[in-house]
Backbone as a chain_set.jsonl record, in Angstrom:
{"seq": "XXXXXXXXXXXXXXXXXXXXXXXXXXXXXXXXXXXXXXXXXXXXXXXXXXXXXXXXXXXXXXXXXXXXXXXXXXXXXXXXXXXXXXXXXXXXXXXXXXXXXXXXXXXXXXXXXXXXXXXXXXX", "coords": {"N": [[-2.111, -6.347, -19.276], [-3.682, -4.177, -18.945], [-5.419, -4.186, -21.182], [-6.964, -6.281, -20.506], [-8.323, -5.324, -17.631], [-10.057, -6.489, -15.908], [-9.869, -9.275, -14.123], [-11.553, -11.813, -14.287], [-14.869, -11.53, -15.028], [-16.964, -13.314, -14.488], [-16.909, -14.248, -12.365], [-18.093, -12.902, -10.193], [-20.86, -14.045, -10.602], [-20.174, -16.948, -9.929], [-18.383, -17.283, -7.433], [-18.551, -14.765, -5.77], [-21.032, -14.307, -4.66], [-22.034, -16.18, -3.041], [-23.836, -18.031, -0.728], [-22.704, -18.024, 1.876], [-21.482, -15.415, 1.391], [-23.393, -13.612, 0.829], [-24.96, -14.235, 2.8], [-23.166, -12.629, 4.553], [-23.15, -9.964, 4.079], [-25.606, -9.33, 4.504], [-25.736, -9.183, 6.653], [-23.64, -7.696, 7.834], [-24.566, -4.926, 6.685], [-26.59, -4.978, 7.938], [-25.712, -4.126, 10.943], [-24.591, -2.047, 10.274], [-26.479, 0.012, 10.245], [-27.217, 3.187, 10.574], [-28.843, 5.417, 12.455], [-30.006, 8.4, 12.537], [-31.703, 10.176, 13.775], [-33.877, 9.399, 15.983], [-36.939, 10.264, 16.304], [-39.688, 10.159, 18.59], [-39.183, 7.844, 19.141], [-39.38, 6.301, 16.772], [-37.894, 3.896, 15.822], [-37.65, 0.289, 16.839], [-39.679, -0.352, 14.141], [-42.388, -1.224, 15.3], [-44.096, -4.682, 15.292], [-46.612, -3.853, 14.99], [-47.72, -1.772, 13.623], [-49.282, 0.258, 12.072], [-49.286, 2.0, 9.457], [-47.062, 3.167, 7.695], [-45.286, 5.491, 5.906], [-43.143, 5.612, 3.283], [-40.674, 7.588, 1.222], [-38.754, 8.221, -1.479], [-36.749, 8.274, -4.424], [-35.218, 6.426, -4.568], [-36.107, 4.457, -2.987], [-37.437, 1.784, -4.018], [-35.932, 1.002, -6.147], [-34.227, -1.311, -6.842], [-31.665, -2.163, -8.407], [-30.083, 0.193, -7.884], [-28.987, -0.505, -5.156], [-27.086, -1.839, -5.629], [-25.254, -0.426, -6.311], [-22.795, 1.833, -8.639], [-21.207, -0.502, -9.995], [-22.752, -2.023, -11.151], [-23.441, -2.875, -13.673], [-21.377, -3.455, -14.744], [-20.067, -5.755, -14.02], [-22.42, -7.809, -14.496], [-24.479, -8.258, -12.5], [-27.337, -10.092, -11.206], [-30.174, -8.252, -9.977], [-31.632, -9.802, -8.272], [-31.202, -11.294, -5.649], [-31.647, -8.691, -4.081], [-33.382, -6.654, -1.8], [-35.021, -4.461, -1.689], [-35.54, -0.526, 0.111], [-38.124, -0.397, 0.253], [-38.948, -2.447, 0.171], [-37.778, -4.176, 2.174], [-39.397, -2.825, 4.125], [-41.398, -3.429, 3.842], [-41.489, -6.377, 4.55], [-40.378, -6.236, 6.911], [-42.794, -5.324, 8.038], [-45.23, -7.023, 7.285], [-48.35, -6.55, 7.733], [-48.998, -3.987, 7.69], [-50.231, -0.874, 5.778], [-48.748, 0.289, 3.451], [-48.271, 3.498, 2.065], [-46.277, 4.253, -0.769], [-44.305, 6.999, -2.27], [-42.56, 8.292, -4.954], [-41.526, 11.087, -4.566], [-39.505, 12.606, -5.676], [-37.325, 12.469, -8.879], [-34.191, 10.862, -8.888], [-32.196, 13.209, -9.225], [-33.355, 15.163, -8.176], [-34.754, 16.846, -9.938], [-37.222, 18.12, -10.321], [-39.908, 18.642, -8.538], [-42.838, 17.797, -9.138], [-43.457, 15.744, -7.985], [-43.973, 15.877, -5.214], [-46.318, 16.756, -3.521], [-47.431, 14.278, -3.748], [-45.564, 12.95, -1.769], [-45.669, 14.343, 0.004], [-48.705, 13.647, 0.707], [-48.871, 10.909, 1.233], [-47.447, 10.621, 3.386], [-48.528, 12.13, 4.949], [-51.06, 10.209, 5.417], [-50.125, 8.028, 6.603], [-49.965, 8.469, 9.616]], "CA": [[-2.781, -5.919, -18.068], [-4.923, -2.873, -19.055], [-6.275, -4.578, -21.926], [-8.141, -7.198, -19.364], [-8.207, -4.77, -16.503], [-10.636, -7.341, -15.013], [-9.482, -11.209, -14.126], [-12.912, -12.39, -14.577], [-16.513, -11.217, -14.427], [-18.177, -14.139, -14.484], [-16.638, -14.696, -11.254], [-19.015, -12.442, -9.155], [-21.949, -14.768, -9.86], [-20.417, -18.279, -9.118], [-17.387, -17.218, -6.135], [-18.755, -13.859, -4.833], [-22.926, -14.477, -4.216], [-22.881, -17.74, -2.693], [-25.039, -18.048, -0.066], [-22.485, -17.49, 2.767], [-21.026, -14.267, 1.193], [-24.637, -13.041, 0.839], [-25.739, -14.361, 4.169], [-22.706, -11.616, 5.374], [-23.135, -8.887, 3.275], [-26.779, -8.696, 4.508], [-25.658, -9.254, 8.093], [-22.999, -6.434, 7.567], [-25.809, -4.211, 6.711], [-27.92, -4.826, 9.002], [-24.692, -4.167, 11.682], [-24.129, -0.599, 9.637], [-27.204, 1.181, 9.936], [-26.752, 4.393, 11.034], [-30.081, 6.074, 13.168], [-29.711, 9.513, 13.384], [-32.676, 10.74, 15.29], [-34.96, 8.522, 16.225], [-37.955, 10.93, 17.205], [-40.777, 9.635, 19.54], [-38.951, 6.342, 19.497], [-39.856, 5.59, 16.334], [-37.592, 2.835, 15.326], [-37.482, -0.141, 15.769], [-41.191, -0.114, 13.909], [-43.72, -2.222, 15.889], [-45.28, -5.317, 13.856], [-48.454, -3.442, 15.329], [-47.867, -0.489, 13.114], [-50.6, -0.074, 11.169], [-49.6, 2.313, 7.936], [-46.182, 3.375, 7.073], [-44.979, 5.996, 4.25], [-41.542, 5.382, 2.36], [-41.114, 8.541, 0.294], [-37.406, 8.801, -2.071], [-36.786, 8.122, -5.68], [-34.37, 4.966, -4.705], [-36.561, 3.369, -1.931], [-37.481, 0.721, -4.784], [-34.703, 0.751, -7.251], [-32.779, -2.428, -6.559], [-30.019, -1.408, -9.106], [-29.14, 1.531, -6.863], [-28.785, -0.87, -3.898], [-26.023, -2.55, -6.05], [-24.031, 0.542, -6.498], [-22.677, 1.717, -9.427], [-20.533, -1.588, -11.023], [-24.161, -3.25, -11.774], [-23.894, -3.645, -14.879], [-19.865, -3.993, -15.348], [-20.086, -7.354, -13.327], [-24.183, -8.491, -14.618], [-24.962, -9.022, -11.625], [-28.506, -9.73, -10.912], [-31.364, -8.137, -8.773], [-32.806, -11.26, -7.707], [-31.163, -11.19, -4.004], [-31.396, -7.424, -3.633], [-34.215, -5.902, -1.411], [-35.107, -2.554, -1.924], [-36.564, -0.218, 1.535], [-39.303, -0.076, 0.483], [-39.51, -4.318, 0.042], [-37.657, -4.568, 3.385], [-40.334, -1.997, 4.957], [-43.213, -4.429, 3.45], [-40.925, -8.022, 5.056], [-40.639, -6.137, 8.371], [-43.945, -5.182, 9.178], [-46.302, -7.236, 6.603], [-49.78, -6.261, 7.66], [-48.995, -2.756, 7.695], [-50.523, -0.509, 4.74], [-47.61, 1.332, 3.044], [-47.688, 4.444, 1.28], [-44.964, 4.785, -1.074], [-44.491, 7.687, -3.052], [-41.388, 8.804, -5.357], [-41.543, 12.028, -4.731], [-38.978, 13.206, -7.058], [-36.638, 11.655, -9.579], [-32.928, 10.68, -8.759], [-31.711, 13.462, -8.979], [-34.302, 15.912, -7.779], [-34.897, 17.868, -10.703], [-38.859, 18.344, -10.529], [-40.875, 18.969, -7.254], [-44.1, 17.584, -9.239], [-43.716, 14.754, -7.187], [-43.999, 16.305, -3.909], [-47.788, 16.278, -3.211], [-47.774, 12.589, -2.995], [-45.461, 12.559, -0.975], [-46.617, 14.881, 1.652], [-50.268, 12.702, 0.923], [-48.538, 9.676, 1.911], [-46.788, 11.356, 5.063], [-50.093, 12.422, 6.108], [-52.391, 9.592, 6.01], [-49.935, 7.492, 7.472], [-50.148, 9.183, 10.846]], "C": [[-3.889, -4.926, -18.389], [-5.633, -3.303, -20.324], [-7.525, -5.746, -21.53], [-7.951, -6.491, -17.839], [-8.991, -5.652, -15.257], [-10.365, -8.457, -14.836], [-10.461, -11.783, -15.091], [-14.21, -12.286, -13.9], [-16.954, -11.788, -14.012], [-18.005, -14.724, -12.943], [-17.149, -14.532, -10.082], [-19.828, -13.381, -9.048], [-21.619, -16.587, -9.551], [-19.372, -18.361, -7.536], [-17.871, -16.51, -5.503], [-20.03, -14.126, -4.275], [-22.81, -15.588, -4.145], [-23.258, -17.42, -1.478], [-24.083, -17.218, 1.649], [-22.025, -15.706, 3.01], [-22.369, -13.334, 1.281], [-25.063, -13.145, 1.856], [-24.745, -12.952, 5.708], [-22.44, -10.366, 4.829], [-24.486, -8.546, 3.589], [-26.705, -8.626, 6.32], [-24.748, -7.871, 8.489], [-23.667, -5.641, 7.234], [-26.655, -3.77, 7.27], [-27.26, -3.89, 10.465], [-24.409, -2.61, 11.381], [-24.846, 0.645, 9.755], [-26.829, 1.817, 11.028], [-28.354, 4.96, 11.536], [-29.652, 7.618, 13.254], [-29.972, 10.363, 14.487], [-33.956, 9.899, 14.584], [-36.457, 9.213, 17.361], [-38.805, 10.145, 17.334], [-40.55, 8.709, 19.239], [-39.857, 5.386, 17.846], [-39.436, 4.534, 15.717], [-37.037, 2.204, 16.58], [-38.928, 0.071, 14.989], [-41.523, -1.657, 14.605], [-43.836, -3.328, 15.054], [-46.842, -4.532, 13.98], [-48.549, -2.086, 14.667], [-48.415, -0.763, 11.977], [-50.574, 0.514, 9.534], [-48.198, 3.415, 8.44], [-45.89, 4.264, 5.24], [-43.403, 5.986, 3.883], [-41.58, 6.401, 1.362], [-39.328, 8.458, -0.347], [-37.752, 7.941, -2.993], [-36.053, 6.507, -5.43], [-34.799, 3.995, -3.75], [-36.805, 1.877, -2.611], [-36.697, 0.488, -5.747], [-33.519, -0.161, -6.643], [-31.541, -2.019, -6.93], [-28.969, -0.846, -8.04], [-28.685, 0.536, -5.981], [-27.839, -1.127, -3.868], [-24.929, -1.443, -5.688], [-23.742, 0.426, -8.077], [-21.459, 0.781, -10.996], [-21.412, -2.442, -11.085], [-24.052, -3.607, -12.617], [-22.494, -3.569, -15.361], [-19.608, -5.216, -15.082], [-21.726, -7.738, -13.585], [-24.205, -8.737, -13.785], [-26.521, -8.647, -11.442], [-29.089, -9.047, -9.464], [-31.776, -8.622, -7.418], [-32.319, -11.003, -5.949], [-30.852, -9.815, -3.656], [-32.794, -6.848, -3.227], [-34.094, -4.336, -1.162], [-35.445, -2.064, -0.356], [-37.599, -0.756, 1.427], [-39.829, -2.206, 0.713], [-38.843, -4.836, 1.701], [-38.836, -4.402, 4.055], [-41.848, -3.216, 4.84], [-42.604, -5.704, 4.452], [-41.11, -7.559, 6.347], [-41.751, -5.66, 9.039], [-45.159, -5.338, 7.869], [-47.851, -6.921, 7.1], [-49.871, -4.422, 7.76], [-49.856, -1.848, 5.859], [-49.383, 0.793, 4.721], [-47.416, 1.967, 1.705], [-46.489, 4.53, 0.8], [-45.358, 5.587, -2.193], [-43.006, 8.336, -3.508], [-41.003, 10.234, -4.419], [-40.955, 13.088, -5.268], [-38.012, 12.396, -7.81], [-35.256, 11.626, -8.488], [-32.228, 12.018, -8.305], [-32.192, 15.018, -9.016], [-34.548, 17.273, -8.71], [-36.372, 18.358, -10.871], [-39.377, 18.194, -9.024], [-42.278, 18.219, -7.81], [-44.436, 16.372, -8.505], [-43.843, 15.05, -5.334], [-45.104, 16.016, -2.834], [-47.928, 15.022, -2.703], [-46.868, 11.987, -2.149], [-45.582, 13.1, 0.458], [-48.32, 14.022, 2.331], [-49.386, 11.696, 1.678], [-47.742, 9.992, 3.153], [-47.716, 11.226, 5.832], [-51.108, 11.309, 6.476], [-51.17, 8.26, 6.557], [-49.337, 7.652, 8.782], [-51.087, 8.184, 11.911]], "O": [[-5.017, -5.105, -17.931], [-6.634, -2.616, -20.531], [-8.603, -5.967, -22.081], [-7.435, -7.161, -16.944], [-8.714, -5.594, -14.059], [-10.788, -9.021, -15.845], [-10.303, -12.121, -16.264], [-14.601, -12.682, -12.802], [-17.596, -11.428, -13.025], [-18.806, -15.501, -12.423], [-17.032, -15.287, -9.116], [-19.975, -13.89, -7.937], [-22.461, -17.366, -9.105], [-19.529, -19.244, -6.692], [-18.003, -16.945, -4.359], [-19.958, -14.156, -3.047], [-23.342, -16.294, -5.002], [-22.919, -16.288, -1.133], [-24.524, -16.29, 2.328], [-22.092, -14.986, 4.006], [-22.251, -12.264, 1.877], [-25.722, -12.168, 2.214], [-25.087, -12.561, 6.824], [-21.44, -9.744, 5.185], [-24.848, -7.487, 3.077], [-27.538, -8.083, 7.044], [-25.142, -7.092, 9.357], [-23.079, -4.835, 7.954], [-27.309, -2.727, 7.279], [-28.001, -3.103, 11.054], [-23.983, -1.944, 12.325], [-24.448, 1.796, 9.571], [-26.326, 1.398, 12.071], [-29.143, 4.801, 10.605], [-28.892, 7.933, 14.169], [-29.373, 10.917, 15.409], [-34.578, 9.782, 13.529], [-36.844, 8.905, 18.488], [-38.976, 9.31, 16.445], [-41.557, 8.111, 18.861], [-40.562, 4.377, 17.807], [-40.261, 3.97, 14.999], [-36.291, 2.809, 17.35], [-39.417, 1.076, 15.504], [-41.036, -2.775, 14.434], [-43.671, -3.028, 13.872], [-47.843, -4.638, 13.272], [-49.381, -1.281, 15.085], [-48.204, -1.637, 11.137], [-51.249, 0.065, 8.607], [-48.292, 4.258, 9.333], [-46.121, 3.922, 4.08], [-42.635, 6.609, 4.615], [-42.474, 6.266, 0.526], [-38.539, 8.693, 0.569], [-38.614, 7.071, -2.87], [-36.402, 5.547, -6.117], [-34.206, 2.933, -3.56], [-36.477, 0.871, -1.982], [-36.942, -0.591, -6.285], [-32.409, 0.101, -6.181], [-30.6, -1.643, -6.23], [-27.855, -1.119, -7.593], [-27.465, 0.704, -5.966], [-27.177, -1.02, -2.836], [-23.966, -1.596, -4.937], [-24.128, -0.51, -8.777], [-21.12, 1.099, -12.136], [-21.101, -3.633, -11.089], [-24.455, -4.754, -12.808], [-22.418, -3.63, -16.588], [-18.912, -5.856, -15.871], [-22.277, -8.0, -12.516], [-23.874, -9.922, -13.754], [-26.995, -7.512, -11.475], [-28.681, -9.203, -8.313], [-32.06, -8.242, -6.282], [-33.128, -10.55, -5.139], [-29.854, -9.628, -2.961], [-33.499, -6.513, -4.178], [-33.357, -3.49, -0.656], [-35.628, -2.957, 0.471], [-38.094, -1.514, 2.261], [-40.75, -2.826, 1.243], [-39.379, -5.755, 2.32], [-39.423, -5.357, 4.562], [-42.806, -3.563, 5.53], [-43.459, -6.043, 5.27], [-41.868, -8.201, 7.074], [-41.838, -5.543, 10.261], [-45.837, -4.4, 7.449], [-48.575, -7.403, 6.229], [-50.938, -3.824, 7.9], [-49.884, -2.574, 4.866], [-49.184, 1.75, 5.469], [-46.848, 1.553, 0.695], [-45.553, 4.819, 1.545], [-46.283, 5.316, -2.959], [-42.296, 8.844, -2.64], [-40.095, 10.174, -3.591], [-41.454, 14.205, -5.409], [-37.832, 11.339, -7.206], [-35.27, 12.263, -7.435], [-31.712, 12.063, -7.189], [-31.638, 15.907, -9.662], [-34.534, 18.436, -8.307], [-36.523, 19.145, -11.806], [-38.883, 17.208, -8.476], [-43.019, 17.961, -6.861], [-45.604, 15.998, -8.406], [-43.752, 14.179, -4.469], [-45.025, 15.394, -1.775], [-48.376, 14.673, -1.611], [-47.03, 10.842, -1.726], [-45.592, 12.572, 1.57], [-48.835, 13.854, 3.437], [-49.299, 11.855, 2.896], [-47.574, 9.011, 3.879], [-47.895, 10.61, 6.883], [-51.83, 11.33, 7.473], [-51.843, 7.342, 7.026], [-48.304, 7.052, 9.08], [-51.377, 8.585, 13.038]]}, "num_chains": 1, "name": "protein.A"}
């Protein structure tokens, strides 16, 4: 038993990610979000919104989206949208600032600037 603590890996990518498990794991998601304050009504976003800023270190890091047994089960990327790639699907003609603005695990401020720039000009 504790020398194969796992059944079988390989099992995530042909039993767990088939299309229906994925089609409710993104529906469960969608079902989860949490709003906290939604000042001046700003979600849901418009399609008529014209320029959008996404500012955190994990808005584009698929990985993260996984959680951290990514790479004990390989599982790929490929069907994992980031915010910031949602933010682009739900309102494509928009121009969207994204800016880190600090690493993971906020050890440097030098990223700050850009993301107060990208705050500001999308106003």
């Amino acid at each position: 038993m504790f020398d194969h603590p796992f059944t079988d890996p390989s099992r995530v990518s042909h039993e767990e990610l088939t299309p229906t498990n994925l089609a409710a794991a993104r529906n469960t998601a969608a079902e989860s979000l949490v709003l906290l304050r939604n000042q001046n009504k700003a979600l849901p976003v418009a399609t008529s919104t014209s320029s959008i800023a996404v500012v955190g270190p994990l808005a584009d890091n698929a990985p993260d989206q996984l959680g951290s047994n990514l790479q004990q089960y390989n599982v790929s990327v490929a069907h994992t949208v980031t915010v910031l790639q949602g933010i682009k699907n739900a309102v494509p003609h928009a121009t969207i600032q994204y800016a880190q603005g600090c690493d993971a695990l906020c050890t440097s401020t030098s990223g700050f600037n850009a993301a107060v720039q990208a705050a500001n000009s999308s106003r």
